[in-house]
PDB file of C-alpha atoms in Angstrom:
ATOM      1  CA  MET J   6       0.084  -0.152  -0.129  1.00 61.00           C
ATOM      2  CA  ALA J   7       2.655   2.058   0.582  1.00 63.00           C
ATOM      3  CA  THR J   8       3.886   1.768  -2.574  1.00 73.00           C
ATOM      4  CA  GLU J   9       1.270   2.370  -4.188  1.00 72.00           C
ATOM      5  CA  GLN J  10       1.062   5.420  -2.294  1.00 70.00           C
ATOM      6  CA  ASN J  11       4.586   6.427  -3.648  1.00 70.00           C
ATOM      7  CA  GLU J  12       3.538   5.937  -7.312  1.00 75.00           C
ATOM      8  CA  GLN J  13       0.175   7.411  -6.892  1.00 75.00           C
ATOM      9  CA  ALA J  14       2.134  10.190  -5.439  1.00 70.00           C
ATOM     10  CA  GLN J  15       4.763  10.442  -8.210  1.00 78.00           C
ATOM     11  CA  LYS J  16       2.383  10.159 -10.832  1.00 78.00           C
ATOM     12  CA  PHE J  17       0.871  13.095  -9.451  1.00 76.00           C
ATOM     13  CA  GLU J  18       3.785  15.243  -9.324  1.00 77.00           C
ATOM     14  CA  GLN J  19       4.456  13.866 -13.158  1.00 81.00           C
ATOM     15  CA  GLU J  20       0.825  15.328 -13.871  1.00 79.00           C
ATOM     16  CA  GLN J  21       1.611  18.621 -11.521  1.00 78.00           C
ATOM     17  CA  ALA J  22       5.159  19.040 -13.209  1.00 74.00           C
ATOM     18  CA  GLU J  23       3.749  18.491 -16.898  1.00 78.00           C
ATOM     19  CA  GLN J  24       1.224  20.913 -15.572  1.00 78.00           C
ATOM     20  CA  ASP J  25       3.816  23.226 -14.576  1.00 74.00           C
ATOM     21  CA  THR J  26       5.529  23.061 -18.084  1.00 75.00           C
ATOM     22  CA  ALA J  27       2.563  23.661 -19.943  1.00 70.00           C
ATOM     23  CA  GLN J  28       1.671  26.488 -18.512  1.00 74.00           C
ATOM     24  CA  THR J  29       4.808  28.043 -18.009  1.00 70.00           C
ATOM     25  CA  GLN J  30       4.912  27.527 -22.029  1.00 71.00           C
ATOM     26  CA  ALA J  31       1.829  29.091 -22.165  1.00 64.00           C
ATOM     27  CA  GLU J  32       2.763  31.921 -19.757  1.00 66.00           C
ATOM     28  CA  THR J  33       6.131  32.361 -22.401  1.00 63.00           C
ATOM     29  CA  GLU J  34       4.066  32.075 -25.542  1.00 63.00           C
ATOM     30  CA  GLN J  35       1.747  35.094 -23.987  1.00 62.00           C
ATOM     31  CA  ALA J  36       4.733  36.898 -22.681  1.00 57.00           C
ATOM     32  CA  GLU J  37       5.958  36.701 -26.652  1.00 62.00           C
ATOM     33  CA  VAL J  38       2.634  37.369 -28.127  1.00 62.00           C
ATOM     34  CA  SER J  39       2.526  40.727 -25.300  1.00 78.00           C
ATOM     35  CA  VAL J  40       5.979  41.611 -26.301  1.00 83.00           C
ATOM     36  CA  GLU J  41       5.465  41.489 -30.030  1.00 84.00           C
ATOM     37  CA  SER J  42       1.775  43.203 -29.735  1.00 85.00           C
ATOM     38  CA  LEU J  43       3.602  46.258 -26.943  1.00 88.00           C
ATOM     39  CA  GLN J  44       6.103  46.749 -29.703  1.00 89.00           C
ATOM     40  CA  GLU J  45       3.707  46.947 -32.368  1.00 89.00           C
ATOM     41  CA  GLN J  46       1.543  49.165 -30.018  1.00 91.00           C
ATOM     42  CA  ILE J  47       4.526  51.158 -29.176  1.00 92.00           C
ATOM     43  CA  ALA J  48       5.453  51.431 -33.072  1.00 92.00           C
ATOM     44  CA  GLN J  49       1.876  52.763 -33.931  1.00 93.00           C
ATOM     45  CA  LEU J  50       1.846  55.408 -31.132  1.00 92.00           C
ATOM     46  CA  GLU J  51       5.046  56.612 -32.552  1.00 94.00           C
ATOM     47  CA  GLY J  52       3.482  56.679 -35.867  1.00 93.00           C
ATOM     48  CA  ASP J  53       0.519  58.855 -34.482  1.00 93.00           C
ATOM     49  CA  LEU J  54       3.018  60.772 -32.200  1.00 94.00           C
ATOM     50  CA  LYS J  55       5.250  62.007 -35.811  1.00 94.00           C
ATOM     51  CA  LEU J  56       1.649  62.151 -37.602  1.00 93.00           C
ATOM     52  CA  GLU J  57       0.853  64.833 -34.537  1.00 94.00           C
ATOM     53  CA  LYS J  58       3.564  66.481 -34.501  1.00 94.00           C
ATOM     54  CA  ALA J  59       3.492  67.332 -38.120  1.00 94.00           C
ATOM     55  CA  ARG J  60       0.230  68.502 -37.773  1.00 94.00           C
ATOM     56  CA  THR J  61       0.984  70.866 -35.017  1.00 94.00           C
ATOM     57  CA  ALA J  62       3.670  72.409 -36.732  1.00 95.00           C
ATOM     58  CA  ASN J  63       1.450  72.827 -39.726  1.00 95.00           C
ATOM     59  CA  ALA J  64      -1.254  74.331 -37.447  1.00 94.00           C
ATOM     60  CA  VAL J  65       1.523  76.421 -35.890  1.00 95.00           C
ATOM     61  CA  TYR J  66       2.927  77.606 -39.482  1.00 96.00           C
ATOM     62  CA  GLU J  67      -0.095  78.183 -40.680  1.00 95.00           C
ATOM     63  CA  ALA J  68      -1.182  81.120 -37.792  1.00 95.00           C
ATOM     64  CA  GLN J  69       1.841  82.371 -38.083  1.00 96.00           C
ATOM     65  CA  LYS J  70       1.249  83.469 -41.768  1.00 96.00           C
ATOM     66  CA  SER J  71      -2.477  84.109 -41.273  1.00 95.00           C
ATOM     67  CA  VAL J  72      -0.662  86.726 -38.031  1.00 96.00           C
ATOM     68  CA  GLU J  73       1.509  88.155 -41.219  1.00 96.00           C
ATOM     69  CA  ARG J  74      -0.655  88.469 -43.571  1.00 95.00           C
ATOM     70  CA  ILE J  75      -3.484  90.239 -41.138  1.00 95.00           C
ATOM     71  CA  GLN J  76      -0.823  92.735 -40.033  1.00 95.00           C
ATOM     72  CA  ARG J  77       0.010  93.381 -43.911  1.00 94.00           C
ATOM     73  CA  GLU J  78      -3.462  93.642 -44.626  1.00 95.00           C
ATOM     74  CA  SER J  79      -3.717  96.324 -41.944  1.00 94.00           C
ATOM     75  CA  GLU J  80      -1.222  98.236 -42.640  1.00 91.00           C
ATOM     76  CA  LYS J  81      -2.229  98.758 -46.410  1.00 91.00           C
ATOM     77  CA  HIS J  82      -6.097  99.419 -45.095  1.00 92.00           C
ATOM     78  CA  LYS J  83      -4.148 102.548 -42.982  1.00 90.00           C
ATOM     79  CA  ASP J  84      -2.433 103.824 -45.730  1.00 87.00           C
ATOM     80  CA  THR J  85      -5.666 103.748 -48.177  1.00 89.00           C
ATOM     81  CA  VAL J  86      -7.436 105.248 -45.453  1.00 90.00           C
ATOM     82  CA  LEU J  87      -4.952 108.264 -44.557  1.00 89.00           C
ATOM     83  CA  GLU J  88      -4.094 108.558 -48.617  1.00 89.00           C
ATOM     84  CA  LYS J  89      -8.097 109.572 -48.833  1.00 91.00           C
ATOM     85  CA  PHE J  90      -8.083 111.482 -45.465  1.00 91.00           C
ATOM     86  CA  SER J  91      -5.561 113.823 -46.803  1.00 90.00           C
ATOM     87  CA  LYS J  92      -6.749 114.149 -50.155  1.00 90.00           C
ATOM     88  CA  GLU J  93      -9.655 115.229 -48.542  1.00 91.00           C
ATOM     89  CA  LEU J  94      -8.015 117.560 -46.335  1.00 91.00           C
ATOM     90  CA  LEU J  95      -5.709 118.635 -49.496  1.00 92.00           C
ATOM     91  CA  GLU J  96      -8.915 120.566 -50.727  1.00 92.00           C
ATOM     92  CA  THR J  97      -8.706 122.817 -47.543  1.00 92.00           C
ATOM     93  CA  VAL J  98      -5.088 123.446 -48.158  1.00 92.00           C
ATOM     94  CA  ASP J  99      -6.120 124.837 -51.697  1.00 91.00           C
ATOM     95  CA  ASN J 100      -9.018 127.097 -50.692  1.00 91.00           C
ATOM     96  CA  LEU J 101      -6.807 128.477 -48.429  1.00 92.00           C
ATOM     97  CA  GLU J 102      -4.016 129.517 -50.381  1.00 90.00           C
ATOM     98  CA  ARG J 103      -6.616 130.759 -52.782  1.00 90.00           C
ATOM     99  CA  ALA J 104      -8.505 133.106 -50.009  1.00 90.00           C
ATOM    100  CA  ILE J 105      -4.656 134.349 -49.468  1.00 90.00           C
ATOM    101  CA  VAL J 106      -4.165 135.212 -52.913  1.00 89.00           C
ATOM    102  CA  ALA J 107      -7.170 136.774 -53.123  1.00 89.00           C
ATOM    103  CA  ALA J 108      -6.701 138.976 -50.357  1.00 85.00           C
ATOM    104  CA  GLY J 109      -3.859 141.021 -52.140  1.00 82.00           C
ATOM    105  CA  GLU J 110      -0.838 142.604 -50.852  1.00 84.00           C
ATOM    106  CA  GLU J 111      -2.835 144.104 -47.930  1.00 84.00           C
ATOM    107  CA  LYS J 112      -1.549 142.732 -44.541  1.00 86.00           C
ATOM    108  CA  THR J 113      -5.162 142.476 -42.451  1.00 89.00           C
ATOM    109  CA  PRO J 114      -5.942 140.058 -39.399  1.00 90.00           C
ATOM    110  CA  LEU J 115      -8.046 137.773 -41.063  1.00 90.00           C
ATOM    111  CA  LEU J 116      -5.244 137.389 -43.592  1.00 89.00           C
ATOM    112  CA  GLU J 117      -2.497 136.771 -41.062  1.00 91.00           C
ATOM    113  CA  GLY J 118      -5.565 134.481 -39.600  1.00 92.00           C
ATOM    114  CA  VAL J 119      -5.963 132.107 -42.838  1.00 91.00           C
ATOM    115  CA  GLU J 120      -2.213 132.279 -43.098  1.00 92.00           C
ATOM    116  CA  LEU J 121      -1.367 130.665 -39.602  1.00 94.00           C
ATOM    117  CA  THR J 122      -4.224 128.031 -40.358  1.00 93.00           C
ATOM    118  CA  LEU J 123      -2.290 126.970 -43.821  1.00 93.00           C
ATOM    119  CA  LYS J 124       0.573 126.771 -41.705  1.00 93.00           C
ATOM    120  CA  SER J 125      -0.884 124.902 -38.934  1.00 94.00           C
ATOM    121  CA  LEU J 126      -2.685 122.212 -41.366  1.00 93.00           C
ATOM    122  CA  LEU J 127       0.520 122.013 -43.373  1.00 93.00           C
ATOM    123  CA  ASN J 128       2.650 121.185 -40.397  1.00 93.00           C
ATOM    124  CA  THR J 129       0.282 118.682 -38.953  1.00 92.00           C
ATOM    125  CA  LEU J 130       0.132 117.288 -43.119  1.00 92.00           C
ATOM    126  CA  GLU J 131       3.603 116.897 -42.786  1.00 91.00           C
ATOM    127  CA  LYS J 132       4.029 115.389 -39.463  1.00 92.00           C
ATOM    128  CA  PHE J 133       2.251 112.377 -41.108  1.00 89.00           C
ATOM    129  CA  GLY J 134       3.958 112.323 -44.358  1.00 90.00           C
ATOM    130  CA  VAL J 135       2.601 114.588 -46.235  1.00 92.00           C
ATOM    131  CA  VAL J 136       5.057 116.805 -48.300  1.00 90.00           C
ATOM    132  CA  VAL J 137       4.643 118.898 -51.302  1.00 90.00           C
ATOM    133  CA  VAL J 138       5.894 118.151 -54.381  1.00 89.00           C
ATOM    134  CA  ASP J 139       9.447 120.021 -55.206  1.00 85.00           C
ATOM    135  CA  THR J 140       9.016 121.861 -58.968  1.00 82.00           C
ATOM    136  CA  SER J 141      12.059 123.625 -58.960  1.00 81.00           C
ATOM    137  CA  ASN J 142      14.317 121.183 -60.285  1.00 81.00           C
ATOM    138  CA  GLY J 143      12.679 121.053 -63.988  1.00 80.00           C
ATOM    139  CA  PHE J 144       9.655 118.702 -64.695  1.00 84.00           C
ATOM    140  CA  ASN J 145       9.417 115.451 -64.225  1.00 82.00           C
ATOM    141  CA  ALA J 146       6.350 113.458 -65.435  1.00 81.00           C
ATOM    142  CA  ASP J 147       6.014 110.892 -61.921  1.00 83.00           C
ATOM    143  CA  LEU J 148       5.500 113.962 -60.227  1.00 84.00           C
ATOM    144  CA  HIS J 149       4.079 116.836 -62.334  1.00 87.00           C
ATOM    145  CA  GLN J 150       1.077 116.821 -64.599  1.00 83.00           C
ATOM    146  CA  ALA J 151       1.867 119.532 -67.628  1.00 85.00           C
ATOM    147  CA  VAL J 152      -1.507 120.992 -68.711  1.00 85.00           C
ATOM    148  CA  GLY J 153      -0.122 123.711 -71.068  1.00 85.00           C
ATOM    149  CA  ILE J 154       2.859 125.796 -72.790  1.00 85.00           C
ATOM    150  CA  ASP J 155       4.262 128.415 -71.091  1.00 80.00           C
ATOM    151  CA  PRO J 156       6.104 130.712 -73.306  1.00 81.00           C
ATOM    152  CA  ASN J 157       7.944 132.558 -70.938  1.00 80.00           C
ATOM    153  CA  ALA J 158       9.515 129.208 -69.915  1.00 77.00           C
ATOM    154  CA  LYS J 159      12.635 127.606 -71.046  1.00 80.00           C
ATOM    155  CA  ALA J 160      12.343 123.622 -72.764  1.00 77.00           C
ATOM    156  CA  ASN J 161      11.793 121.298 -69.736  1.00 76.00           C
ATOM    157  CA  GLU J 162      11.645 123.604 -66.723  1.00 81.00           C
ATOM    158  CA  ILE J 163       7.891 124.359 -65.006  1.00 84.00           C
ATOM    159  CA  GLY J 164       6.812 127.713 -65.883  1.00 83.00           C
ATOM    160  CA  THR J 165       3.466 128.244 -63.676  1.00 83.00           C
ATOM    161  CA  VAL J 166       2.692 125.954 -61.102  1.00 85.00           C
ATOM    162  CA  LEU J 167      -1.396 126.076 -61.099  1.00 87.00           C
ATOM    163  CA  GLN J 168      -1.971 123.566 -58.014  1.00 88.00           C
ATOM    164  CA  LYS J 169       0.718 121.973 -55.794  1.00 89.00           C
ATOM    165  CA  GLY J 170       1.465 118.550 -56.157  1.00 91.00           C
ATOM    166  CA  TYR J 171       1.941 116.506 -52.878  1.00 92.00           C
ATOM    167  CA  THR J 172       3.391 113.410 -52.118  1.00 90.00           C
ATOM    168  CA  LEU J 173       2.767 110.704 -49.124  1.00 90.00           C
ATOM    169  CA  ASN J 174       5.877 108.682 -47.417  1.00 87.00           C
ATOM    170  CA  ASN J 175       7.211 109.304 -50.591  1.00 86.00           C
ATOM    171  CA  ARG J 176       4.548 107.823 -53.013  1.00 89.00           C
ATOM    172  CA  LEU J 177       2.453 110.380 -55.427  1.00 89.00           C
ATOM    173  CA  LEU J 178      -0.524 111.608 -53.377  1.00 88.00           C
ATOM    174  CA  ARG J 179      -1.409 114.548 -56.165  1.00 90.00           C
ATOM    175  CA  PRO J 180       0.786 115.658 -59.006  1.00 91.00           C
ATOM    176  CA  ALA J 181       1.416 119.215 -59.146  1.00 88.00           C
ATOM    177  CA  MET J 182      -0.659 120.698 -62.173  1.00 87.00           C
ATOM    178  CA  VAL J 183       1.495 122.703 -64.336  1.00 87.00           C
ATOM    179  CA  MET J 184       2.639 124.712 -67.289  1.00 85.00           C
ATOM    180  CA  VAL J 185       6.016 123.288 -69.118  1.00 83.00           C
ATOM    181  CA  GLY J 186       8.224 125.427 -71.253  1.00 80.00           C
ATOM    182  CA  ALA J 187       8.332 124.173 -74.771  1.00 73.00           C
TER     183      ALA J 187
END
């Protein structure tokens, strides 16, 4: 009976060992599968991370370009508004100059007031980049508009200035209307 019990105990131990071996093999295979699947998951996540980094970089680039475009458009709009406003004020400058010419040579307090107003307006315009076009250096088709011939002026020289021209930040705002010698 003791032998039988020993044989059963050995058989039981052998079965237990076989089960442990089978379980260890299953765990090993599972571990190998787990490691492989984890490596695949890591590779997939790394790919996703690269894609998201690229998308983020693209979004940042697009945002920067949008900001630059908006700034350019804002500057352009500001320049356009300043140009329109300056052109409107030039009519007032012309009217003040005509009033001074019409007053004649006699200095009256009213004439002095008009002259001071004109000077103040021209100084304000100059602060914002509006400058009178030079007519003393001869005719320049980029800055002057010839509207007639002055028989008393030399060839390509400006004889009479009918209306002053102005530039705004070195861009022509209004050409000077002049009579040129033939």
